[in-house]
mmCIF file of C-alpha atoms and ligand atoms in Angstrom:
data_model
loop_
_atom_site.group_PDB
_atom_site.id
_atom_site.type_symbol
_atom_site.label_atom_id
_atom_site.label_comp_id
_atom_site.label_asym_id
_atom_site.label_seq_id
_atom_site.Cartn_x
_atom_site.Cartn_y
_atom_site.Cartn_z
ATOM 1 C CA UNK N 19 17.621 19.594 19.367
ATOM 2 C CA UNK N 20 15.688 22.735 20.400
ATOM 3 C CA UNK N 21 11.943 22.245 19.981
ATOM 4 C CA UNK N 22 10.681 24.293 17.028
ATOM 5 C CA UNK N 23 7.219 25.496 16.075
ATOM 6 C CA UNK N 24 6.782 24.260 12.490
ATOM 7 C CA UNK N 25 4.041 24.788 9.901
ATOM 8 C CA UNK N 26 3.559 22.431 6.948
ATOM 9 C CA UNK N 27 1.309 23.429 4.039
ATOM 10 C CA UNK N 28 -0.350 20.379 2.441
ATOM 11 C CA UNK N 29 -1.236 17.002 3.940
ATOM 12 C CA UNK N 30 -0.396 14.860 0.896
ATOM 13 C CA UNK N 31 2.184 12.081 1.074
ATOM 14 C CA UNK N 32 5.088 14.497 1.540
ATOM 15 C CA UNK N 33 3.382 16.756 4.107
ATOM 16 C CA UNK N 34 2.081 13.839 6.186
ATOM 17 C CA UNK N 35 5.425 11.997 6.178
ATOM 18 C CA UNK N 36 7.229 15.229 7.086
ATOM 19 C CA UNK N 37 4.769 15.906 9.938
ATOM 20 C CA UNK N 38 5.417 12.444 11.367
ATOM 21 C CA UNK N 39 9.197 12.778 10.954
ATOM 22 C CA UNK N 40 9.331 16.172 12.713
ATOM 23 C CA UNK N 41 6.921 15.086 15.468
ATOM 24 C CA UNK N 42 9.149 12.094 16.238
ATOM 25 C CA UNK N 43 12.031 14.551 16.667
ATOM 26 C CA UNK N 44 9.997 16.406 19.310
ATOM 27 C CA UNK N 45 8.875 19.467 17.349
ATOM 28 C CA UNK N 46 5.487 21.152 17.468
ATOM 29 C CA UNK N 47 3.827 20.672 14.043
ATOM 30 C CA UNK N 48 0.767 22.327 12.509
ATOM 31 C CA UNK N 49 -0.426 21.129 9.097
ATOM 32 C CA UNK N 50 -2.831 23.208 6.967
ATOM 33 C CA UNK N 51 -4.612 21.275 4.201
ATOM 34 C CA UNK N 52 -6.999 22.744 1.642
ATOM 35 C CA UNK N 53 -9.027 19.561 1.130
ATOM 36 C CA UNK N 54 -11.357 17.841 3.609
ATOM 37 C CA UNK N 55 -9.896 15.155 5.865
ATOM 38 C CA UNK N 56 -9.499 12.148 3.532
ATOM 39 C CA UNK N 57 -9.940 9.832 6.537
ATOM 40 C CA UNK N 58 -13.552 11.029 6.753
ATOM 41 C CA UNK N 59 -14.450 12.213 3.226
ATOM 42 C CA UNK N 60 -14.568 9.855 0.249
ATOM 43 C CA UNK N 61 -11.616 10.463 -2.091
ATOM 44 C CA UNK N 62 -12.807 11.186 -5.606
ATOM 45 C CA UNK N 63 -12.100 8.536 -8.229
ATOM 46 C CA UNK N 64 -9.615 9.135 -10.975
ATOM 47 C CA UNK N 65 -6.849 10.621 -8.841
ATOM 48 C CA UNK N 66 -5.239 7.616 -7.311
ATOM 49 C CA UNK N 67 -2.585 5.993 -9.547
ATOM 50 C CA UNK N 68 -1.099 3.445 -7.145
ATOM 51 C CA UNK N 69 2.375 4.068 -5.893
ATOM 52 C CA UNK N 70 5.012 1.639 -7.098
ATOM 53 C CA UNK N 71 6.934 1.681 -3.828
ATOM 54 C CA UNK N 72 10.525 0.462 -3.985
ATOM 55 C CA UNK N 73 12.854 -0.738 -1.205
ATOM 56 C CA UNK N 74 14.289 2.782 -1.128
ATOM 57 C CA UNK N 75 10.799 4.184 -0.461
ATOM 58 C CA UNK N 76 10.224 1.579 2.232
ATOM 59 C CA UNK N 77 13.496 2.610 3.911
ATOM 60 C CA UNK N 78 12.123 6.177 4.269
ATOM 61 C CA UNK N 79 9.009 4.714 5.898
ATOM 62 C CA UNK N 80 11.164 2.470 8.106
ATOM 63 C CA UNK N 81 12.766 5.599 9.600
ATOM 64 C CA UNK N 82 9.360 6.660 10.932
ATOM 65 C CA UNK N 83 8.349 3.153 11.983
ATOM 66 C CA UNK N 84 5.543 2.561 9.474
ATOM 67 C CA UNK N 85 7.208 0.111 7.075
ATOM 68 C CA UNK N 86 5.631 -2.974 8.687
ATOM 69 C CA UNK N 87 2.132 -1.467 8.492
ATOM 70 C CA UNK N 88 2.707 -0.444 4.856
ATOM 71 C CA UNK N 89 3.942 -3.931 3.891
ATOM 72 C CA UNK N 90 0.631 -5.286 5.204
ATOM 73 C CA UNK N 91 -1.316 -3.268 2.649
ATOM 74 C CA UNK N 92 1.249 -3.636 -0.181
ATOM 75 C CA UNK N 93 1.117 -6.118 -3.029
ATOM 76 C CA UNK N 94 4.640 -7.170 -4.072
ATOM 77 C CA UNK N 95 5.253 -7.097 -7.836
ATOM 78 C CA UNK N 96 8.254 -9.137 -8.953
ATOM 79 C CA UNK N 97 8.384 -7.748 -12.474
ATOM 80 C CA UNK N 98 6.517 -6.415 -15.482
ATOM 81 C CA UNK N 99 4.161 -8.476 -17.584
ATOM 82 C CA UNK N 100 4.247 -6.956 -21.070
ATOM 83 C CA UNK N 101 1.105 -7.365 -23.187
ATOM 84 C CA UNK N 102 1.913 -7.049 -26.896
ATOM 85 C CA UNK N 103 -0.599 -5.995 -29.551
ATOM 86 C CA UNK N 104 -1.522 -9.617 -30.335
ATOM 87 C CA UNK N 105 -2.179 -10.406 -26.658
ATOM 88 C CA UNK N 106 1.102 -12.346 -26.172
ATOM 89 C CA UNK N 107 2.608 -11.967 -22.684
ATOM 90 C CA UNK N 108 6.267 -11.727 -21.681
ATOM 91 C CA UNK N 109 7.793 -11.271 -18.222
ATOM 92 C CA UNK N 110 10.606 -8.863 -17.259
ATOM 93 C CA UNK N 111 11.845 -9.297 -13.666
ATOM 94 C CA UNK N 112 12.553 -6.104 -11.709
ATOM 95 C CA UNK N 113 15.662 -7.528 -10.060
ATOM 96 C CA UNK N 114 17.191 -10.648 -8.620
ATOM 97 C CA UNK N 115 15.198 -13.470 -7.042
ATOM 98 C CA UNK N 116 13.197 -12.065 -4.102
ATOM 99 C CA UNK N 117 13.477 -8.414 -5.188
ATOM 100 C CA UNK N 118 10.165 -6.647 -5.757
ATOM 101 C CA UNK N 119 8.476 -3.283 -5.954
ATOM 102 C CA UNK N 120 5.195 -2.803 -4.131
ATOM 103 C CA UNK N 121 1.790 -1.688 -5.314
ATOM 104 C CA UNK N 122 0.353 0.577 -2.611
ATOM 105 C CA UNK N 123 -2.802 2.665 -2.535
ATOM 106 C CA UNK N 124 -1.855 6.347 -2.243
ATOM 107 C CA UNK N 125 -4.954 7.029 -0.143
ATOM 108 C CA UNK N 126 -4.260 4.162 2.291
ATOM 109 C CA UNK N 127 -0.635 5.248 2.739
ATOM 110 C CA UNK N 128 -1.616 8.906 3.162
ATOM 111 C CA UNK N 129 -4.243 8.053 5.817
ATOM 112 C CA UNK N 130 -1.790 5.830 7.695
ATOM 113 C CA UNK N 131 0.837 8.599 7.784
ATOM 114 C CA UNK N 132 -1.777 11.118 9.000
ATOM 115 C CA UNK N 133 -2.988 8.744 11.735
ATOM 116 C CA UNK N 134 0.562 8.099 12.948
ATOM 117 C CA UNK N 135 1.394 11.823 12.920
ATOM 118 C CA UNK N 136 -1.835 12.720 14.778
ATOM 119 C CA UNK N 137 -0.977 10.186 17.495
ATOM 120 C CA UNK N 138 1.690 12.680 18.671
ATOM 121 C CA UNK N 139 0.422 15.255 21.201
ATOM 122 C CA UNK N 140 1.987 18.268 19.553
ATOM 123 C CA UNK N 141 0.694 17.663 16.022
ATOM 124 C CA UNK N 142 -2.409 19.374 14.668
ATOM 125 C CA UNK N 143 -3.970 18.985 11.207
ATOM 126 C CA UNK N 144 -6.435 21.664 10.059
ATOM 127 C CA UNK N 145 -8.536 20.843 6.977
ATOM 128 C CA UNK N 146 -10.448 23.130 4.575
ATOM 129 C CA UNK N 147 -7.538 25.504 5.314
ATOM 130 C CA UNK N 148 -5.988 27.082 2.237
ATOM 131 C CA UNK N 149 -2.673 28.924 2.344
ATOM 132 C CA UNK N 150 -3.180 32.250 0.563
ATOM 133 C CA UNK N 151 0.107 33.991 1.302
ATOM 134 C CA UNK N 152 3.328 34.091 3.293
ATOM 135 C CA UNK N 153 5.282 36.724 5.161
ATOM 136 C CA UNK N 154 8.811 35.409 4.640
ATOM 137 C CA UNK N 155 10.405 37.620 7.291
ATOM 138 C CA UNK N 156 8.372 36.445 10.314
ATOM 139 C CA UNK N 157 7.707 33.786 8.921
ATOM 140 C CA UNK N 158 3.894 33.775 9.011
ATOM 141 C CA UNK N 159 1.231 32.035 6.969
ATOM 142 C CA UNK N 160 -2.054 33.528 5.749
ATOM 143 C CA UNK N 161 -4.800 30.893 5.868
ATOM 144 C CA UNK N 162 -8.347 31.003 4.526
ATOM 145 C CA UNK N 163 -10.955 28.753 6.161
ATOM 146 C CA UNK N 164 -12.767 27.442 3.078
ATOM 147 C CA UNK N 165 -15.947 26.745 5.056
ATOM 148 C CA UNK N 166 -16.387 30.083 6.841
ATOM 149 C CA UNK N 167 -14.255 32.316 4.613
ATOM 150 C CA UNK N 168 -12.352 33.558 7.700
ATOM 151 C CA UNK N 169 -8.727 34.653 7.188
ATOM 152 C CA UNK N 170 -6.172 34.005 9.929
ATOM 153 C CA UNK N 171 -2.418 34.528 10.334
ATOM 154 C CA UNK N 172 -0.149 31.898 11.882
ATOM 155 C CA UNK N 173 3.436 32.541 12.948
ATOM 156 C CA UNK N 174 6.040 29.777 13.204
ATOM 157 C CA UNK N 175 9.805 29.201 13.385
ATOM 158 C CA UNK N 176 9.800 27.311 10.076
ATOM 159 C CA UNK N 177 7.364 26.812 7.179
ATOM 160 C CA UNK N 178 7.525 23.879 4.758
ATOM 161 C CA UNK N 179 5.550 24.014 1.524
ATOM 162 C CA UNK N 180 4.386 20.478 0.705
ATOM 163 C CA UNK N 181 1.444 21.732 -1.319
ATOM 164 C CA UNK N 182 2.123 19.949 -4.568
ATOM 165 C CA UNK N 183 2.332 20.971 -8.196
ATOM 166 C CA UNK N 184 0.604 24.376 -7.973
ATOM 167 C CA UNK N 185 2.090 25.259 -4.599
ATOM 168 C CA UNK N 186 1.016 28.538 -2.993
ATOM 169 C CA UNK N 187 4.281 28.581 -1.029
ATOM 170 C CA UNK N 188 6.332 28.281 -4.216
ATOM 171 C CA UNK N 189 4.165 30.849 -5.994
ATOM 172 C CA UNK N 190 4.878 33.373 -3.213
ATOM 173 C CA UNK N 191 8.593 32.522 -3.481
ATOM 174 C CA UNK N 192 8.538 33.215 -7.227
ATOM 175 C CA UNK N 193 7.536 36.824 -6.537
ATOM 176 C CA UNK N 194 10.855 37.381 -4.762
ATOM 177 C CA UNK N 195 13.940 38.631 -6.618
ATOM 178 C CA UNK N 196 16.294 36.192 -8.338
ATOM 179 C CA UNK N 197 14.098 33.130 -8.005
ATOM 180 C CA UNK N 198 14.192 31.014 -11.164
ATOM 181 C CA UNK N 199 11.163 28.924 -11.953
ATOM 182 C CA UNK N 200 10.246 26.521 -14.725
ATOM 183 C CA UNK N 201 7.108 24.487 -15.409
ATOM 184 C CA UNK N 202 7.087 21.883 -18.212
ATOM 185 C CA UNK N 203 3.974 20.024 -19.299
ATOM 186 C CA UNK N 204 4.318 16.693 -21.097
ATOM 187 C CA UNK N 205 2.356 16.306 -24.328
ATOM 188 C CA UNK N 206 0.746 13.293 -22.658
ATOM 189 C CA UNK N 207 -2.112 13.198 -20.174
ATOM 190 C CA UNK N 208 -3.448 10.292 -18.159
ATOM 191 C CA UNK N 209 -6.772 8.708 -17.286
ATOM 192 C CA UNK N 210 -7.561 6.272 -14.497
ATOM 193 C CA UNK N 211 -9.566 3.147 -15.407
ATOM 194 C CA UNK N 212 -10.421 -0.068 -13.543
ATOM 195 C CA UNK N 213 -10.238 -3.813 -13.987
ATOM 196 C CA UNK N 214 -12.680 -5.146 -11.365
ATOM 197 C CA UNK N 215 -12.216 -8.495 -9.580
ATOM 198 C CA UNK N 216 -13.727 -11.515 -11.341
ATOM 199 C CA UNK N 217 -16.593 -13.138 -9.468
ATOM 200 C CA UNK N 218 -16.248 -16.768 -10.586
ATOM 201 C CA UNK N 219 -16.828 -19.117 -8.987
ATOM 202 C CA UNK N 220 -18.389 -17.173 -6.119
ATOM 203 C CA UNK N 221 -15.253 -15.562 -4.747
ATOM 204 C CA UNK N 222 -13.634 -12.362 -5.979
ATOM 205 C CA UNK N 223 -10.373 -13.088 -7.803
ATOM 206 C CA UNK N 224 -7.765 -11.125 -9.736
ATOM 207 C CA UNK N 225 -8.392 -10.989 -13.480
ATOM 208 C CA UNK N 226 -4.605 -10.854 -14.119
ATOM 209 C CA UNK N 227 -1.485 -12.043 -12.260
ATOM 210 C CA UNK N 228 -1.396 -9.814 -9.121
ATOM 211 C CA UNK N 229 2.330 -10.445 -8.647
ATOM 212 C CA UNK N 230 3.299 -8.131 -11.523
ATOM 213 C CA UNK N 231 2.833 -4.653 -12.949
ATOM 214 C CA UNK N 232 1.036 -5.057 -16.288
ATOM 215 C CA UNK N 233 2.035 -2.881 -19.232
ATOM 216 C CA UNK N 234 0.529 -2.571 -22.704
ATOM 217 C CA UNK N 235 3.279 -0.547 -24.498
ATOM 218 C CA UNK N 236 2.179 0.920 -27.838
ATOM 219 C CA UNK N 237 4.924 3.359 -28.844
ATOM 220 C CA UNK N 238 3.429 6.783 -28.194
ATOM 221 C CA UNK N 239 0.868 5.580 -25.675
ATOM 222 C CA UNK N 240 0.524 2.899 -23.047
ATOM 223 C CA UNK N 241 -1.842 1.313 -20.579
ATOM 224 C CA UNK N 242 -0.632 0.072 -17.181
ATOM 225 C CA UNK N 243 -2.389 -1.901 -14.423
ATOM 226 C CA UNK N 244 -1.385 -2.274 -10.762
ATOM 227 C CA UNK N 245 -3.084 -4.728 -8.362
ATOM 228 C CA UNK N 246 -5.180 -3.706 -5.334
ATOM 229 C CA UNK N 247 -5.944 -5.713 -2.194
ATOM 230 C CA UNK N 248 -9.643 -6.056 -3.127
ATOM 231 C CA UNK N 249 -8.830 -8.059 -6.268
ATOM 232 C CA UNK N 250 -9.174 -5.111 -8.650
ATOM 233 C CA UNK N 251 -6.472 -3.403 -10.747
ATOM 234 C CA UNK N 252 -6.073 0.350 -11.057
ATOM 235 C CA UNK N 253 -5.256 1.039 -14.704
ATOM 236 C CA UNK N 254 -3.812 4.205 -16.186
ATOM 237 C CA UNK N 255 -3.925 5.154 -19.845
ATOM 238 C CA UNK N 256 -1.112 7.514 -20.899
ATOM 239 C CA UNK N 257 -1.938 9.218 -24.208
ATOM 240 C CA UNK N 258 -1.116 12.553 -25.915
ATOM 241 C CA UNK N 259 -3.723 15.304 -25.443
ATOM 242 C CA UNK N 260 -3.687 16.178 -29.166
ATOM 243 C CA UNK N 261 -2.847 14.507 -32.496
ATOM 244 C CA UNK N 262 -3.661 10.965 -33.485
ATOM 245 C CA UNK N 263 -4.302 8.912 -31.445
ATOM 246 C CA UNK N 264 -5.076 11.308 -28.600
ATOM 247 C CA UNK N 265 -7.514 12.148 -25.831
ATOM 248 C CA UNK N 266 -8.727 14.922 -28.150
ATOM 249 C CA UNK N 267 -10.063 12.283 -30.553
ATOM 250 C CA UNK N 268 -11.793 10.131 -27.934
ATOM 251 C CA UNK N 269 -14.955 12.148 -27.527
ATOM 252 C CA UNK N 270 -17.651 9.478 -28.007
ATOM 253 C CA UNK N 271 -18.307 6.007 -26.517
ATOM 254 C CA UNK N 272 -17.865 4.480 -30.005
ATOM 255 C CA UNK N 273 -14.451 6.159 -30.454
ATOM 256 C CA UNK N 274 -13.271 4.952 -27.020
ATOM 257 C CA UNK N 275 -14.433 1.372 -27.637
ATOM 258 C CA UNK N 276 -12.817 1.303 -31.101
ATOM 259 C CA UNK N 277 -9.518 2.709 -29.762
ATOM 260 C CA UNK N 278 -9.276 0.117 -26.974
ATOM 261 C CA UNK N 279 -10.338 -2.798 -29.191
ATOM 262 C CA UNK N 280 -7.646 -1.868 -31.728
ATOM 263 C CA UNK N 281 -4.812 -1.183 -29.295
ATOM 264 C CA UNK N 282 -5.482 -3.185 -26.115
ATOM 265 C CA UNK N 283 -7.743 -6.056 -27.272
ATOM 266 C CA UNK N 284 -6.895 -8.429 -24.385
ATOM 267 C CA UNK N 285 -7.702 -5.719 -21.792
ATOM 268 C CA UNK N 286 -11.170 -4.862 -23.129
ATOM 269 C CA UNK N 287 -13.002 -7.996 -21.837
ATOM 270 C CA UNK N 288 -11.541 -7.299 -18.370
ATOM 271 C CA UNK N 289 -12.951 -3.744 -18.247
ATOM 272 C CA UNK N 290 -16.764 -3.918 -18.284
ATOM 273 C CA UNK N 291 -17.033 -0.320 -17.027
ATOM 274 C CA UNK N 292 -14.500 1.044 -19.530
ATOM 275 C CA UNK N 293 -16.672 3.616 -21.315
ATOM 276 C CA UNK N 294 -18.337 4.854 -18.127
ATOM 277 C CA UNK N 295 -14.949 5.154 -16.320
ATOM 278 C CA UNK N 296 -13.452 6.913 -19.326
ATOM 279 C CA UNK N 297 -16.052 9.681 -19.309
ATOM 280 C CA UNK N 298 -16.530 9.840 -15.511
ATOM 281 C CA UNK N 299 -12.837 10.174 -14.621
ATOM 282 C CA UNK N 300 -10.892 13.366 -15.324
ATOM 283 C CA UNK N 301 -8.042 13.494 -17.836
ATOM 284 C CA UNK N 302 -4.944 14.421 -15.820
ATOM 285 C CA UNK N 303 -1.952 16.495 -16.831
ATOM 286 C CA UNK N 304 1.678 15.530 -16.295
ATOM 287 C CA UNK N 305 4.111 18.278 -15.453
ATOM 288 C CA UNK N 306 7.505 18.913 -13.906
ATOM 289 C CA UNK N 307 8.348 21.992 -11.852
ATOM 290 C CA UNK N 308 11.818 23.336 -11.107
ATOM 291 C CA UNK N 309 12.553 26.201 -8.757
ATOM 292 C CA UNK N 310 15.865 27.617 -7.571
ATOM 293 C CA UNK N 311 16.557 28.557 -4.826
ATOM 294 C CA UNK N 312 13.891 26.524 -3.025
ATOM 295 C CA UNK N 313 14.305 28.064 0.416
ATOM 296 C CA UNK N 314 14.212 31.600 1.855
ATOM 297 C CA UNK N 315 16.471 32.625 4.736
ATOM 298 C CA UNK N 316 16.503 29.123 6.208
ATOM 299 C CA UNK N 317 12.922 29.790 7.360
ATOM 300 C CA UNK N 318 10.630 28.751 4.480
ATOM 301 C CA UNK N 319 11.130 26.031 1.908
ATOM 302 C CA UNK N 320 9.151 24.577 -0.984
ATOM 303 C CA UNK N 321 8.983 20.996 -2.199
ATOM 304 C CA UNK N 322 9.805 20.251 -5.820
ATOM 305 C CA UNK N 323 7.746 17.141 -6.425
ATOM 306 C CA UNK N 324 6.540 16.151 -9.856
ATOM 307 C CA UNK N 325 3.157 14.577 -9.881
ATOM 308 C CA UNK N 326 0.207 13.618 -11.975
ATOM 309 C CA UNK N 327 -2.289 16.467 -11.760
ATOM 310 C CA UNK N 328 -5.889 16.037 -12.853
ATOM 311 C CA UNK N 329 -6.980 19.073 -14.835
ATOM 312 C CA UNK N 330 -9.961 19.859 -12.646
ATOM 313 C CA UNK N 331 -10.407 23.452 -11.430
ATOM 314 C CA UNK N 332 -9.966 22.622 -7.743
ATOM 315 C CA UNK N 333 -6.495 21.283 -8.406
ATOM 316 C CA UNK N 334 -5.444 23.954 -10.852
ATOM 317 C CA UNK N 335 -6.108 26.705 -8.304
ATOM 318 C CA UNK N 336 -3.176 27.491 -5.998
HETATM 319 C C1 FAD V 500 2.914 9.926 -13.630
HETATM 320 C C2 FAD V 500 3.525 9.908 -12.273
HETATM 321 C C3 FAD V 500 3.605 8.708 -11.604
HETATM 322 C C4 FAD V 500 4.203 8.639 -10.357
HETATM 323 N N1 FAD V 500 4.324 7.423 -9.782
HETATM 324 C C5 FAD V 500 5.025 7.317 -8.656
HETATM 325 C C6 FAD V 500 5.301 6.038 -8.102
HETATM 326 O O1 FAD V 500 4.888 5.007 -8.622
HETATM 327 N N2 FAD V 500 6.039 5.977 -6.950
HETATM 328 C C7 FAD V 500 6.490 7.127 -6.353
HETATM 329 O O2 FAD V 500 7.154 7.024 -5.300
HETATM 330 N N3 FAD V 500 6.231 8.360 -6.860
HETATM 331 C C8 FAD V 500 5.532 8.483 -7.989
HETATM 332 N N4 FAD V 500 5.321 9.716 -8.515
HETATM 333 C C9 FAD V 500 5.723 10.912 -7.751
HETATM 334 C C10 FAD V 500 4.728 11.161 -6.613
HETATM 335 O O3 FAD V 500 3.415 10.995 -7.109
HETATM 336 C C11 FAD V 500 4.801 12.556 -6.081
HETATM 337 O O4 FAD V 500 6.135 12.822 -5.743
HETATM 338 C C12 FAD V 500 3.921 12.743 -4.815
HETATM 339 O O5 FAD V 500 2.581 12.439 -5.088
HETATM 340 C C13 FAD V 500 3.990 14.172 -4.360
HETATM 341 O O6 FAD V 500 3.315 14.269 -3.110
HETATM 342 P P1 FAD V 500 3.108 15.670 -2.444
HETATM 343 O O7 FAD V 500 2.611 15.401 -1.040
HETATM 344 O O8 FAD V 500 4.303 16.549 -2.623
HETATM 345 O O9 FAD V 500 1.984 16.388 -3.326
HETATM 346 P P2 FAD V 500 0.410 16.123 -3.397
HETATM 347 O O10 FAD V 500 0.090 14.692 -3.268
HETATM 348 O O11 FAD V 500 -0.065 16.868 -4.584
HETATM 349 O O12 FAD V 500 -0.157 16.844 -2.080
HETATM 350 C C14 FAD V 500 -0.213 18.242 -1.957
HETATM 351 C C15 FAD V 500 -1.284 18.577 -0.940
HETATM 352 O O13 FAD V 500 -1.273 19.976 -0.721
HETATM 353 C C16 FAD V 500 -2.615 20.459 -0.704
HETATM 354 N N5 FAD V 500 -2.600 21.870 -1.116
HETATM 355 C C17 FAD V 500 -2.370 22.357 -2.351
HETATM 356 N N6 FAD V 500 -2.408 23.705 -2.333
HETATM 357 C C18 FAD V 500 -2.670 24.070 -1.040
HETATM 358 C C19 FAD V 500 -2.835 25.324 -0.387
HETATM 359 N N7 FAD V 500 -2.736 26.496 -1.054
HETATM 360 N N8 FAD V 500 -3.103 25.336 0.934
HETATM 361 C C20 FAD V 500 -3.209 24.168 1.644
HETATM 362 N N9 FAD V 500 -3.062 22.940 1.058
HETATM 363 C C21 FAD V 500 -2.798 22.895 -0.264
HETATM 364 C C22 FAD V 500 -3.346 19.568 -1.689
HETATM 365 O O14 FAD V 500 -4.747 19.570 -1.438
HETATM 366 C C23 FAD V 500 -2.688 18.209 -1.423
HETATM 367 O O15 FAD V 500 -3.354 17.481 -0.423
HETATM 368 C C24 FAD V 500 4.706 9.818 -9.739
HETATM 369 C C25 FAD V 500 4.595 11.039 -10.386
HETATM 370 C C26 FAD V 500 4.053 11.087 -11.663
HETATM 371 C C27 FAD V 500 4.032 12.406 -12.387
#
């Protein structure tokens, strides 16, 4: 294969995995990422719903030789534990004996993929570097250095947009003729919450069975909890933005406490920081984006991932 000069926009899970994949095939890879380097900066809370990584996902990681390292930081979940409104538990296995899905920290996986990609000589990640435009004919990328404000142009053989829900690459593509685009928001949003480890007696322990994904299904809304290596659980509340019940109604500590005590009574004693987490963490949006075609002239292509997107201004800006 002839060595190509490739630019990737976005160093999320997709961009970092793609960088590693292309580097292993001998290509030169430059990655431009708007955010700071997550291996050095602290990732903000409330944006980290764990990945439920299946065997299929692990096979993709196996192809780039990171599956063993990921298994080390994964917690296998053999099924769902359903928590009904009266606190009764029931178990639903995910598959046959021995089959599991894995709870993995998005941040840990992302950092691992970046480290492995950076270990290749011809891979370069540039942070605080926002894509502001594309020349599809060259192709060439316009990049703004978010620290100095400097604008630079970078030519390449190929450009991959892996810049998420509000992709600048896809936005530029939409301006071209005969590109169809559709963006659908769900009525629901999401909020990250935490069940910390218990501290009795002396040692940190899981407050729930760590071998399962916990679900509190309540018709139009639900709470889920996935285990972390440190003994905590990352919880996510999925709830409509408007109507009743909704995030729109939960505007005071009393309203939040009442809502959780009514709907998830067995979870409340496990969440001592519930009210603080609820108001500290952003309410995220859930949306799906479709775009067709998703490549231009075999030179530039956009990813079509769906993802949870916190509605904070830094994310909503392309
Ligand atoms: C509710 C929900 C739950 C999910 N759960 C799972 C799950 O359990 N398992 C699973 O496998 N998948 C899951 N998914 C899907 C998965 O989350 C996404 O497919 C994945 O996060 C997408 O990764 P990405 O790298 O494409 O995008 P992102 O993670 O959004 O990364 C995009 C990167 O591009 C950067 N960027 C953005 N704009 C620019 C710009 N202009 N210039 C430079 N950089 C830029 C951003 O800063 C970011 O770092 C879930 C999705 C949803 C909606």
